[in-house]
Amino acid sequence: MNSVAPFAHEALFYRDEDDFLAGTAKFVADGVSRGEPVLVAVAEASIALLRGRLGAQADQVHFIDMAEAGRNPGRIIPGVLMAFSASAPHRRVRMVGEPVWPGRTELEYPACVQHEALINTAFEGRKGTLLCLYDAGALPGHVLKDAQRTHPVVIEGSKRTASEWYTDPAGLADVYNVPLPPPPSSAEEHPFSVGTLAHMRKIVTAYANWLRREQVEDLVLAVNELATNSILHASGRGVLRMWREGDTAVCEVSDSGTGLPPSFTGLSGFGIVMVNLLCDLVRTHTSHTGTTVRVYLGR
């Protein structure tokens, strides 16, 4: 007797609205018919299309605007997918997501690939199916190739195949563990240690004073968490750099730690998850000389 895999992670390549609806509507409707909790996390325009096709069944689906909830790719697993899965811990769940869309920046993209790869580890042994959508008519070829590397199964039209390019998540951690663009010459630089954490929080508060009060508080909390991590797990000290990109505050914490990028180890500890939930984007780079974590907030 055939058994259903505990968790399936599949990519759907679509090229237009008809393709999108053909690939998602039946998947969602089947989940509703089977009594499975169903999540759809896509852009608002796609939500409207799917609602129209599903009719009354749409009332039994949980919809989330991915452009808002998933703006930071590192927020999708803990804040969207895990949160939904945890709401029905003893049931098989069915989820649709679109973490990579036309318009994602080059700065965001590596975090998107790391997110997709990490899903295979984060949901191992859980019960459910996640269908990730890729606009094959608008996204560049290298994005579709990466989707084949992060998804064990790829669907195109009526063709559903095991991906020959699927790569172990740890391997992709190295591929997308790339150096970050250098800070601008105008960036402020502040060394820190355990005795200067309180002063560092005051510096961040003063520097980001053009943000809303709650954003300043979030940024201070995120930077403090990263600095504390540097003190506990690196050499006991590090360097904070701060600069402004338009209306966005950018803070970077560097230390001599040489572990895996936090985006691949963070689910074992609340700290980096919290940082991703607080910030618009989190990027990391680890080398033999140390680790740099850069956070963006305010866009």
PDB file of C-alpha atoms in Angstrom:
ATOM      1  CA  MET A   1       0.000   0.000   0.000  1.00  0.00           C
ATOM      2  CA  ASN A   2       1.386   3.438  -0.951  1.00  0.00           C
ATOM      3  CA  SER A   3       1.961   5.818   1.932  1.00  0.00           C
ATOM      4  CA  VAL A   4       1.786   9.588   1.873  1.00  0.00           C
ATOM      5  CA  ALA A   5       5.063  11.339   2.668  1.00  0.00           C
ATOM      6  CA  PRO A   6       4.882  13.274   5.956  1.00  0.00           C
ATOM      7  CA  PHE A   7       5.855  16.520   4.216  1.00  0.00           C
ATOM      8  CA  ALA A   8       6.010  17.410   0.530  1.00  0.00           C
ATOM      9  CA  HIS A   9       7.717  20.545  -0.808  1.00  0.00           C
ATOM     10  CA  GLU A  10       6.861  21.195  -4.452  1.00  0.00           C
ATOM     11  CA  ALA A  11       7.448  24.008  -6.953  1.00  0.00           C
ATOM     12  CA  LEU A  12       4.821  25.037  -9.506  1.00  0.00           C
ATOM     13  CA  PHE A  13       6.028  26.938 -12.584  1.00  0.00           C
ATOM     14  CA  TYR A  14       3.209  28.993 -14.145  1.00  0.00           C
ATOM     15  CA  ARG A  15       3.260  31.431 -17.059  1.00  0.00           C
ATOM     16  CA  ASP A  16      -0.014  33.371 -16.924  1.00  0.00           C
ATOM     17  CA  GLU A  17      -3.241  33.756 -14.933  1.00  0.00           C
ATOM     18  CA  ASP A  18      -4.807  30.638 -16.451  1.00  0.00           C
ATOM     19  CA  ASP A  19      -1.707  28.613 -15.568  1.00  0.00           C
ATOM     20  CA  PHE A  20      -1.769  30.038 -12.043  1.00  0.00           C
ATOM     21  CA  LEU A  21      -5.405  29.104 -11.491  1.00  0.00           C
ATOM     22  CA  ALA A  22      -5.061  25.673 -13.092  1.00  0.00           C
ATOM     23  CA  GLY A  23      -2.154  24.848 -10.795  1.00  0.00           C
ATOM     24  CA  THR A  24      -3.525  26.224  -7.546  1.00  0.00           C
ATOM     25  CA  ALA A  25      -7.334  26.108  -7.512  1.00  0.00           C
ATOM     26  CA  LYS A  26      -7.667  22.316  -7.572  1.00  0.00           C
ATOM     27  CA  PHE A  27      -4.827  21.921  -5.069  1.00  0.00           C
ATOM     28  CA  VAL A  28      -6.601  24.278  -2.661  1.00  0.00           C
ATOM     29  CA  ALA A  29     -10.094  22.891  -3.313  1.00  0.00           C
ATOM     30  CA  ASP A  30      -8.915  19.316  -2.730  1.00  0.00           C
ATOM     31  CA  GLY A  31      -7.491  20.373   0.629  1.00  0.00           C
ATOM     32  CA  VAL A  32     -10.768  22.003   1.643  1.00  0.00           C
ATOM     33  CA  SER A  33     -12.726  18.911   0.554  1.00  0.00           C
ATOM     34  CA  ARG A  34     -10.482  16.680   2.653  1.00  0.00           C
ATOM     35  CA  GLY A  35     -10.936  18.872   5.702  1.00  0.00           C
ATOM     36  CA  GLU A  36      -7.288  19.967   5.749  1.00  0.00           C
ATOM     37  CA  PRO A  37      -6.439  23.455   7.038  1.00  0.00           C
ATOM     38  CA  VAL A  38      -5.407  25.447   3.948  1.00  0.00           C
ATOM     39  CA  LEU A  39      -3.154  28.508   3.782  1.00  0.00           C
ATOM     40  CA  VAL A  40      -2.588  30.636   0.680  1.00  0.00           C
ATOM     41  CA  ALA A  41       0.212  33.205   0.987  1.00  0.00           C
ATOM     42  CA  VAL A  42       0.498  35.087  -2.315  1.00  0.00           C
ATOM     43  CA  ALA A  43       0.160  38.684  -3.533  1.00  0.00           C
ATOM     44  CA  GLU A  44      -3.209  40.431  -3.154  1.00  0.00           C
ATOM     45  CA  ALA A  45      -3.936  40.345  -6.895  1.00  0.00           C
ATOM     46  CA  SER A  46      -3.425  36.573  -6.943  1.00  0.00           C
ATOM     47  CA  ILE A  47      -5.612  36.182  -3.860  1.00  0.00           C
ATOM     48  CA  ALA A  48      -8.442  37.941  -5.707  1.00  0.00           C
ATOM     49  CA  LEU A  49      -8.074  35.615  -8.702  1.00  0.00           C
ATOM     50  CA  LEU A  50      -8.105  32.502  -6.547  1.00  0.00           C
ATOM     51  CA  ARG A  51     -11.057  33.674  -4.471  1.00  0.00           C
ATOM     52  CA  GLY A  52     -13.033  34.196  -7.664  1.00  0.00           C
ATOM     53  CA  ARG A  53     -12.282  30.683  -8.896  1.00  0.00           C
ATOM     54  CA  LEU A  54     -12.931  28.956  -5.552  1.00  0.00           C
ATOM     55  CA  GLY A  55     -16.277  30.603  -4.872  1.00  0.00           C
ATOM     56  CA  ALA A  56     -17.802  29.576  -1.532  1.00  0.00           C
ATOM     57  CA  GLN A  57     -14.830  27.330  -0.730  1.00  0.00           C
ATOM     58  CA  ALA A  58     -12.668  30.441  -0.371  1.00  0.00           C
ATOM     59  CA  ASP A  59     -14.329  31.112   2.978  1.00  0.00           C
ATOM     60  CA  GLN A  60     -12.584  28.021   4.356  1.00  0.00           C
ATOM     61  CA  VAL A  61      -9.115  29.150   3.239  1.00  0.00           C
ATOM     62  CA  HIS A  62      -6.732  31.340   5.237  1.00  0.00           C
ATOM     63  CA  PHE A  63      -5.301  34.015   2.906  1.00  0.00           C
ATOM     64  CA  ILE A  64      -2.198  36.128   3.622  1.00  0.00           C
ATOM     65  CA  ASP A  65      -0.640  38.853   1.469  1.00  0.00           C
ATOM     66  CA  MET A  66       2.859  37.478   0.940  1.00  0.00           C
ATOM     67  CA  ALA A  67       4.174  40.830  -0.307  1.00  0.00           C
ATOM     68  CA  GLU A  68       3.574  42.151   3.212  1.00  0.00           C
ATOM     69  CA  ALA A  69       4.049  39.115   5.480  1.00  0.00           C
ATOM     70  CA  GLY A  70       6.981  37.766   3.468  1.00  0.00           C
ATOM     71  CA  ARG A  71       8.785  40.978   2.577  1.00  0.00           C
ATOM     72  CA  ASN A  72      11.644  39.680   4.714  1.00  0.00           C
ATOM     73  CA  PRO A  73      12.248  36.123   3.403  1.00  0.00           C
ATOM     74  CA  GLY A  74      13.582  35.099   6.816  1.00  0.00           C
ATOM     75  CA  ARG A  75      10.190  35.865   8.336  1.00  0.00           C
ATOM     76  CA  ILE A  76       8.225  33.419   6.159  1.00  0.00           C
ATOM     77  CA  ILE A  77       9.053  30.169   7.935  1.00  0.00           C
ATOM     78  CA  PRO A  78       8.523  31.278  11.563  1.00  0.00           C
ATOM     79  CA  GLY A  79       5.928  34.000  10.984  1.00  0.00           C
ATOM     80  CA  VAL A  80       3.786  32.469   8.227  1.00  0.00           C
ATOM     81  CA  LEU A  81       4.312  28.755   7.598  1.00  0.00           C
ATOM     82  CA  MET A  82       5.252  27.533  11.083  1.00  0.00           C
ATOM     83  CA  ALA A  83       2.608  29.735  12.670  1.00  0.00           C
ATOM     84  CA  PHE A  84      -0.093  28.226  10.443  1.00  0.00           C
ATOM     85  CA  SER A  85       1.153  24.657  10.888  1.00  0.00           C
ATOM     86  CA  ALA A  86       1.230  25.118  14.671  1.00  0.00           C
ATOM     87  CA  SER A  87      -2.433  26.172  14.637  1.00  0.00           C
ATOM     88  CA  ALA A  88      -3.352  22.593  13.676  1.00  0.00           C
ATOM     89  CA  PRO A  89      -0.580  20.489  15.265  1.00  0.00           C
ATOM     90  CA  HIS A  90      -2.276  17.105  14.786  1.00  0.00           C
ATOM     91  CA  ARG A  91      -3.617  17.590  11.272  1.00  0.00           C
ATOM     92  CA  ARG A  92      -2.092  17.473   7.819  1.00  0.00           C
ATOM     93  CA  VAL A  93      -1.955  21.025   6.461  1.00  0.00           C
ATOM     94  CA  ARG A  94      -1.911  22.290   2.881  1.00  0.00           C
ATOM     95  CA  MET A  95      -0.096  25.533   2.027  1.00  0.00           C
ATOM     96  CA  VAL A  96       0.527  27.649  -1.065  1.00  0.00           C
ATOM     97  CA  GLY A  97       3.269  30.281  -1.034  1.00  0.00           C
ATOM     98  CA  GLU A  98       5.071  32.592  -3.448  1.00  0.00           C
ATOM     99  CA  PRO A  99       8.294  33.714  -1.737  1.00  0.00           C
ATOM    100  CA  VAL A 100      10.030  34.847  -4.954  1.00  0.00           C
ATOM    101  CA  TRP A 101       8.224  37.258  -7.256  1.00  0.00           C
ATOM    102  CA  PRO A 102       9.265  39.631 -10.053  1.00  0.00           C
ATOM    103  CA  GLY A 103      10.580  42.715  -8.306  1.00  0.00           C
ATOM    104  CA  ARG A 104      12.523  40.956  -5.577  1.00  0.00           C
ATOM    105  CA  THR A 105      15.840  42.792  -5.323  1.00  0.00           C
ATOM    106  CA  GLU A 106      19.281  41.275  -5.767  1.00  0.00           C
ATOM    107  CA  LEU A 107      19.873  42.028  -2.094  1.00  0.00           C
ATOM    108  CA  GLU A 108      16.800  40.035  -1.031  1.00  0.00           C
ATOM    109  CA  TYR A 109      17.227  37.127  -3.415  1.00  0.00           C
ATOM    110  CA  PRO A 110      19.951  35.096  -1.608  1.00  0.00           C
ATOM    111  CA  ALA A 111      17.789  35.132   1.524  1.00  0.00           C
ATOM    112  CA  CYS A 112      14.878  33.820  -0.586  1.00  0.00           C
ATOM    113  CA  VAL A 113      16.907  30.818  -1.764  1.00  0.00           C
ATOM    114  CA  GLN A 114      18.131  30.111   1.762  1.00  0.00           C
ATOM    115  CA  HIS A 115      14.505  30.258   2.935  1.00  0.00           C
ATOM    116  CA  GLU A 116      13.393  27.733   0.313  1.00  0.00           C
ATOM    117  CA  ALA A 117      16.242  25.360   1.125  1.00  0.00           C
ATOM    118  CA  LEU A 118      15.678  25.608   4.865  1.00  0.00           C
ATOM    119  CA  ILE A 119      12.019  24.570   4.487  1.00  0.00           C
ATOM    120  CA  ASN A 120      13.198  21.037   3.709  1.00  0.00           C
ATOM    121  CA  THR A 121      14.900  20.883   7.104  1.00  0.00           C
ATOM    122  CA  ALA A 122      12.456  22.931   9.153  1.00  0.00           C
ATOM    123  CA  PHE A 123       9.412  20.826   8.198  1.00  0.00           C
ATOM    124  CA  GLU A 124      11.076  17.431   8.163  1.00  0.00           C
ATOM    125  CA  GLY A 125       8.718  14.919   9.760  1.00  0.00           C
ATOM    126  CA  ARG A 126       5.752  17.318   9.887  1.00  0.00           C
ATOM    127  CA  LYS A 127       2.511  16.487   8.132  1.00  0.00           C
ATOM    128  CA  GLY A 128       1.648  18.676   5.177  1.00  0.00           C
ATOM    129  CA  THR A 129       2.215  19.845   1.629  1.00  0.00           C
ATOM    130  CA  LEU A 130       3.709  23.174   0.550  1.00  0.00           C
ATOM    131  CA  LEU A 131       3.277  24.293  -3.057  1.00  0.00           C
ATOM    132  CA  CYS A 132       5.642  27.162  -3.956  1.00  0.00           C
ATOM    133  CA  LEU A 133       4.719  29.249  -6.992  1.00  0.00           C
ATOM    134  CA  TYR A 134       7.169  30.646  -9.551  1.00  0.00           C
ATOM    135  CA  ASP A 135       6.158  32.982 -12.381  1.00  0.00           C
ATOM    136  CA  ALA A 136       8.152  31.263 -15.132  1.00  0.00           C
ATOM    137  CA  GLY A 137       7.061  33.869 -17.658  1.00  0.00           C
ATOM    138  CA  ALA A 138       8.621  36.766 -15.744  1.00  0.00           C
ATOM    139  CA  LEU A 139      11.397  35.409 -13.516  1.00  0.00           C
ATOM    140  CA  PRO A 140      14.933  34.962 -14.906  1.00  0.00           C
ATOM    141  CA  GLY A 141      16.237  31.499 -15.692  1.00  0.00           C
ATOM    142  CA  HIS A 142      18.654  31.306 -12.766  1.00  0.00           C
ATOM    143  CA  VAL A 143      15.726  31.739 -10.348  1.00  0.00           C
ATOM    144  CA  LEU A 144      13.889  28.800 -11.896  1.00  0.00           C
ATOM    145  CA  LYS A 145      17.082  26.749 -11.769  1.00  0.00           C
ATOM    146  CA  ASP A 146      17.437  27.526  -8.067  1.00  0.00           C
ATOM    147  CA  ALA A 147      13.805  26.480  -7.543  1.00  0.00           C
ATOM    148  CA  GLN A 148      14.698  23.102  -9.025  1.00  0.00           C
ATOM    149  CA  ARG A 149      17.548  22.869  -6.538  1.00  0.00           C
ATOM    150  CA  THR A 150      15.399  23.690  -3.493  1.00  0.00           C
ATOM    151  CA  HIS A 151      12.285  21.625  -4.338  1.00  0.00           C
ATOM    152  CA  PRO A 152      12.290  17.824  -4.563  1.00  0.00           C
ATOM    153  CA  VAL A 153       9.343  17.973  -6.985  1.00  0.00           C
ATOM    154  CA  VAL A 154       8.655  20.442  -9.836  1.00  0.00           C
ATOM    155  CA  ILE A 155       5.301  20.862 -11.621  1.00  0.00           C
ATOM    156  CA  GLU A 156       4.892  22.425 -15.077  1.00  0.00           C
ATOM    157  CA  GLY A 157       1.408  22.217 -16.563  1.00  0.00           C
ATOM    158  CA  SER A 158       0.266  18.604 -16.254  1.00  0.00           C
ATOM    159  CA  LYS A 159       3.840  17.367 -15.827  1.00  0.00           C
ATOM    160  CA  ARG A 160       4.948  16.530 -12.285  1.00  0.00           C
ATOM    161  CA  THR A 161       8.520  15.258 -11.935  1.00  0.00           C
ATOM    162  CA  ALA A 162      11.174  14.636  -9.308  1.00  0.00           C
ATOM    163  CA  SER A 163      13.819  17.342  -9.666  1.00  0.00           C
ATOM    164  CA  GLU A 164      17.152  15.955 -10.818  1.00  0.00           C
ATOM    165  CA  TRP A 165      18.772  19.189  -9.598  1.00  0.00           C
ATOM    166  CA  TYR A 166      17.551  18.971  -5.996  1.00  0.00           C
ATOM    167  CA  THR A 167      20.422  19.843  -3.624  1.00  0.00           C
ATOM    168  CA  ASP A 168      20.930  19.128   0.061  1.00  0.00           C
ATOM    169  CA  PRO A 169      20.061  22.297   2.059  1.00  0.00           C
ATOM    170  CA  ALA A 170      23.505  22.465   3.662  1.00  0.00           C
ATOM    171  CA  GLY A 171      25.086  22.643   0.221  1.00  0.00           C
ATOM    172  CA  LEU A 172      23.003  25.652  -0.727  1.00  0.00           C
ATOM    173  CA  ALA A 173      24.017  27.330   2.521  1.00  0.00           C
ATOM    174  CA  ASP A 174      27.525  27.532   1.139  1.00  0.00           C
ATOM    175  CA  VAL A 175      26.440  28.614  -2.357  1.00  0.00           C
ATOM    176  CA  TYR A 176      24.476  31.599  -1.056  1.00  0.00           C
ATOM    177  CA  ASN A 177      26.802  32.453   1.810  1.00  0.00           C
ATOM    178  CA  VAL A 178      28.148  35.357  -0.257  1.00  0.00           C
ATOM    179  CA  PRO A 179      29.997  38.509   0.884  1.00  0.00           C
ATOM    180  CA  LEU A 180      27.740  41.495   1.476  1.00  0.00           C
ATOM    181  CA  PRO A 181      28.229  44.794  -0.369  1.00  0.00           C
ATOM    182  CA  PRO A 182      30.714  46.960   1.567  1.00  0.00           C
ATOM    183  CA  PRO A 183      29.238  49.616   3.900  1.00  0.00           C
ATOM    184  CA  PRO A 184      29.388  53.188   2.594  1.00  0.00           C
ATOM    185  CA  SER A 185      32.281  55.388   3.721  1.00  0.00           C
ATOM    186  CA  SER A 186      29.775  57.453   5.722  1.00  0.00           C
ATOM    187  CA  ALA A 187      28.842  54.527   7.984  1.00  0.00           C
ATOM    188  CA  GLU A 188      29.302  55.031  11.710  1.00  0.00           C
ATOM    189  CA  GLU A 189      31.454  52.390  13.397  1.00  0.00           C
ATOM    190  CA  HIS A 190      31.297  51.420  17.082  1.00  0.00           C
ATOM    191  CA  PRO A 191      33.220  48.530  18.690  1.00  0.00           C
ATOM    192  CA  PHE A 192      31.280  46.877  21.527  1.00  0.00           C
ATOM    193  CA  SER A 193      31.729  44.379  24.345  1.00  0.00           C
ATOM    194  CA  VAL A 194      29.591  43.190  27.226  1.00  0.00           C
ATOM    195  CA  GLY A 195      30.340  46.350  29.196  1.00  0.00           C
ATOM    196  CA  THR A 196      29.164  48.674  26.409  1.00  0.00           C
ATOM    197  CA  LEU A 197      25.858  47.046  25.384  1.00  0.00           C
ATOM    198  CA  ALA A 198      23.760  49.665  27.174  1.00  0.00           C
ATOM    199  CA  HIS A 199      25.677  52.465  25.457  1.00  0.00           C
ATOM    200  CA  MET A 200      25.288  50.705  22.095  1.00  0.00           C
ATOM    201  CA  ARG A 201      21.505  50.628  22.528  1.00  0.00           C
ATOM    202  CA  LYS A 202      21.524  54.393  23.131  1.00  0.00           C
ATOM    203  CA  ILE A 203      23.619  54.932  19.995  1.00  0.00           C
ATOM    204  CA  VAL A 204      21.166  52.955  17.838  1.00  0.00           C
ATOM    205  CA  THR A 205      18.216  54.817  19.349  1.00  0.00           C
ATOM    206  CA  ALA A 206      19.743  58.183  18.557  1.00  0.00           C
ATOM    207  CA  TYR A 207      20.858  57.207  15.059  1.00  0.00           C
ATOM    208  CA  ALA A 208      17.471  55.860  13.911  1.00  0.00           C
ATOM    209  CA  ASN A 209      15.409  58.750  15.268  1.00  0.00           C
ATOM    210  CA  TRP A 210      13.665  59.387  11.915  1.00  0.00           C
ATOM    211  CA  LEU A 211      11.842  56.049  12.195  1.00  0.00           C
ATOM    212  CA  ARG A 212       8.571  55.607  14.046  1.00  0.00           C
ATOM    213  CA  ARG A 213       8.995  55.004  17.756  1.00  0.00           C
ATOM    214  CA  GLU A 214       7.974  51.340  17.550  1.00  0.00           C
ATOM    215  CA  GLN A 215      10.412  50.801  14.672  1.00  0.00           C
ATOM    216  CA  VAL A 216      13.246  52.303  16.685  1.00  0.00           C
ATOM    217  CA  GLU A 217      12.408  49.958  19.541  1.00  0.00           C
ATOM    218  CA  ASP A 218      12.376  46.974  17.160  1.00  0.00           C
ATOM    219  CA  LEU A 219      15.739  47.956  15.674  1.00  0.00           C
ATOM    220  CA  VAL A 220      17.352  48.392  19.086  1.00  0.00           C
ATOM    221  CA  LEU A 221      16.031  45.008  20.193  1.00  0.00           C
ATOM    222  CA  ALA A 222      17.309  43.308  17.018  1.00  0.00           C
ATOM    223  CA  VAL A 223      20.786  44.859  17.213  1.00  0.00           C
ATOM    224  CA  ASN A 224      21.027  44.074  20.912  1.00  0.00           C
ATOM    225  CA  GLU A 225      20.173  40.433  20.201  1.00  0.00           C
ATOM    226  CA  LEU A 226      22.860  40.203  17.518  1.00  0.00           C
ATOM    227  CA  ALA A 227      25.471  41.904  19.689  1.00  0.00           C
ATOM    228  CA  THR A 228      24.644  39.645  22.623  1.00  0.00           C
ATOM    229  CA  ASN A 229      25.035  36.640  20.341  1.00  0.00           C
ATOM    230  CA  SER A 230      28.471  37.940  19.302  1.00  0.00           C
ATOM    231  CA  ILE A 231      29.516  38.305  22.929  1.00  0.00           C
ATOM    232  CA  LEU A 232      28.271  34.857  23.931  1.00  0.00           C
ATOM    233  CA  HIS A 233      29.368  32.829  20.921  1.00  0.00           C
ATOM    234  CA  ALA A 234      32.302  34.678  19.333  1.00  0.00           C
ATOM    235  CA  SER A 235      35.221  36.484  20.966  1.00  0.00           C
ATOM    236  CA  GLY A 236      33.186  38.446  23.495  1.00  0.00           C
ATOM    237  CA  ARG A 237      33.253  41.567  21.353  1.00  0.00           C
ATOM    238  CA  GLY A 238      32.281  42.859  17.927  1.00  0.00           C
ATOM    239  CA  VAL A 239      31.727  45.912  15.755  1.00  0.00           C
ATOM    240  CA  LEU A 240      28.478  47.748  15.029  1.00  0.00           C
ATOM    241  CA  ARG A 241      28.173  49.769  11.812  1.00  0.00           C
ATOM    242  CA  MET A 242      25.182  51.978  10.964  1.00  0.00           C
ATOM    243  CA  TRP A 243      24.119  53.915   7.912  1.00  0.00           C
ATOM    244  CA  ARG A 244      21.036  55.131   6.113  1.00  0.00           C
ATOM    245  CA  GLU A 245      19.731  54.062   2.693  1.00  0.00           C
ATOM    246  CA  GLY A 246      16.888  56.406   1.821  1.00  0.00           C
ATOM    247  CA  ASP A 247      14.302  55.942   4.552  1.00  0.00           C
ATOM    248  CA  THR A 248      15.829  52.656   5.684  1.00  0.00           C
ATOM    249  CA  ALA A 249      18.116  52.251   8.682  1.00  0.00           C
ATOM    250  CA  VAL A 250      20.860  49.666   8.144  1.00  0.00           C
ATOM    251  CA  CYS A 251      22.765  48.148  11.067  1.00  0.00           C
ATOM    252  CA  GLU A 252      25.545  45.596  10.745  1.00  0.00           C
ATOM    253  CA  VAL A 253      27.074  43.485  13.504  1.00  0.00           C
ATOM    254  CA  SER A 254      30.401  41.761  12.795  1.00  0.00           C
ATOM    255  CA  ASP A 255      32.399  39.386  14.971  1.00  0.00           C
ATOM    256  CA  SER A 256      35.020  36.644  14.734  1.00  0.00           C
ATOM    257  CA  GLY A 257      32.520  33.757  14.935  1.00  0.00           C
ATOM    258  CA  THR A 258      32.746  31.255  12.080  1.00  0.00           C
ATOM    259  CA  GLY A 259      29.629  29.096  12.364  1.00  0.00           C
ATOM    260  CA  LEU A 260      27.011  28.541   9.648  1.00  0.00           C
ATOM    261  CA  PRO A 261      24.962  31.570   8.609  1.00  0.00           C
ATOM    262  CA  PRO A 262      22.263  32.239  11.262  1.00  0.00           C
ATOM    263  CA  SER A 263      19.532  31.846   8.650  1.00  0.00           C
ATOM    264  CA  PHE A 264      20.408  28.132   8.552  1.00  0.00           C
ATOM    265  CA  THR A 265      20.831  27.580  12.274  1.00  0.00           C
ATOM    266  CA  GLY A 266      18.333  30.040  13.704  1.00  0.00           C
ATOM    267  CA  LEU A 267      15.418  27.654  14.175  1.00  0.00           C
ATOM    268  CA  SER A 268      17.330  26.053  17.040  1.00  0.00           C
ATOM    269  CA  GLY A 269      17.286  29.335  18.934  1.00  0.00           C
ATOM    270  CA  PHE A 270      14.747  32.094  19.294  1.00  0.00           C
ATOM    271  CA  GLY A 271      17.194  34.966  18.875  1.00  0.00           C
ATOM    272  CA  ILE A 272      17.722  35.021  15.113  1.00  0.00           C
ATOM    273  CA  VAL A 273      14.057  34.159  14.539  1.00  0.00           C
ATOM    274  CA  MET A 274      13.100  37.206  16.579  1.00  0.00           C
ATOM    275  CA  VAL A 275      15.500  39.387  14.573  1.00  0.00           C
ATOM    276  CA  ASN A 276      13.859  38.238  11.333  1.00  0.00           C
ATOM    277  CA  LEU A 277      10.391  38.915  12.714  1.00  0.00           C
ATOM    278  CA  LEU A 278      11.408  42.452  13.694  1.00  0.00           C
ATOM    279  CA  CYS A 279      13.264  43.558  10.557  1.00  0.00           C
ATOM    280  CA  ASP A 280      12.461  44.125   6.886  1.00  0.00           C
ATOM    281  CA  LEU A 281      15.469  42.129   5.718  1.00  0.00           C
ATOM    282  CA  VAL A 282      18.284  40.163   7.348  1.00  0.00           C
ATOM    283  CA  ARG A 283      21.415  39.183   5.395  1.00  0.00           C
ATOM    284  CA  THR A 284      24.382  37.196   6.689  1.00  0.00           C
ATOM    285  CA  HIS A 285      27.858  36.178   5.606  1.00  0.00           C
ATOM    286  CA  THR A 286      30.218  33.809   7.372  1.00  0.00           C
ATOM    287  CA  SER A 287      33.850  33.170   6.414  1.00  0.00           C
ATOM    288  CA  HIS A 288      36.974  31.777   8.070  1.00  0.00           C
ATOM    289  CA  THR A 289      37.585  35.242   9.556  1.00  0.00           C
ATOM    290  CA  GLY A 290      34.165  35.888  11.097  1.00  0.00           C
ATOM    291  CA  THR A 291      30.437  36.498  10.693  1.00  0.00           C
ATOM    292  CA  THR A 292      28.522  39.590   9.595  1.00  0.00           C
ATOM    293  CA  VAL A 293      24.783  40.040  10.078  1.00  0.00           C
ATOM    294  CA  ARG A 294      23.128  43.051   8.439  1.00  0.00           C
ATOM    295  CA  VAL A 295      19.570  44.158   9.205  1.00  0.00           C
ATOM    296  CA  TYR A 296      17.343  46.643   7.393  1.00  0.00           C
ATOM    297  CA  LEU A 297      14.325  48.428   8.864  1.00  0.00           C
ATOM    298  CA  GLY A 298      12.155  51.313   7.789  1.00  0.00           C
ATOM    299  CA  ARG A 299      11.165  50.742   4.165  1.00  0.00           C
TER     300      ARG A 299
END
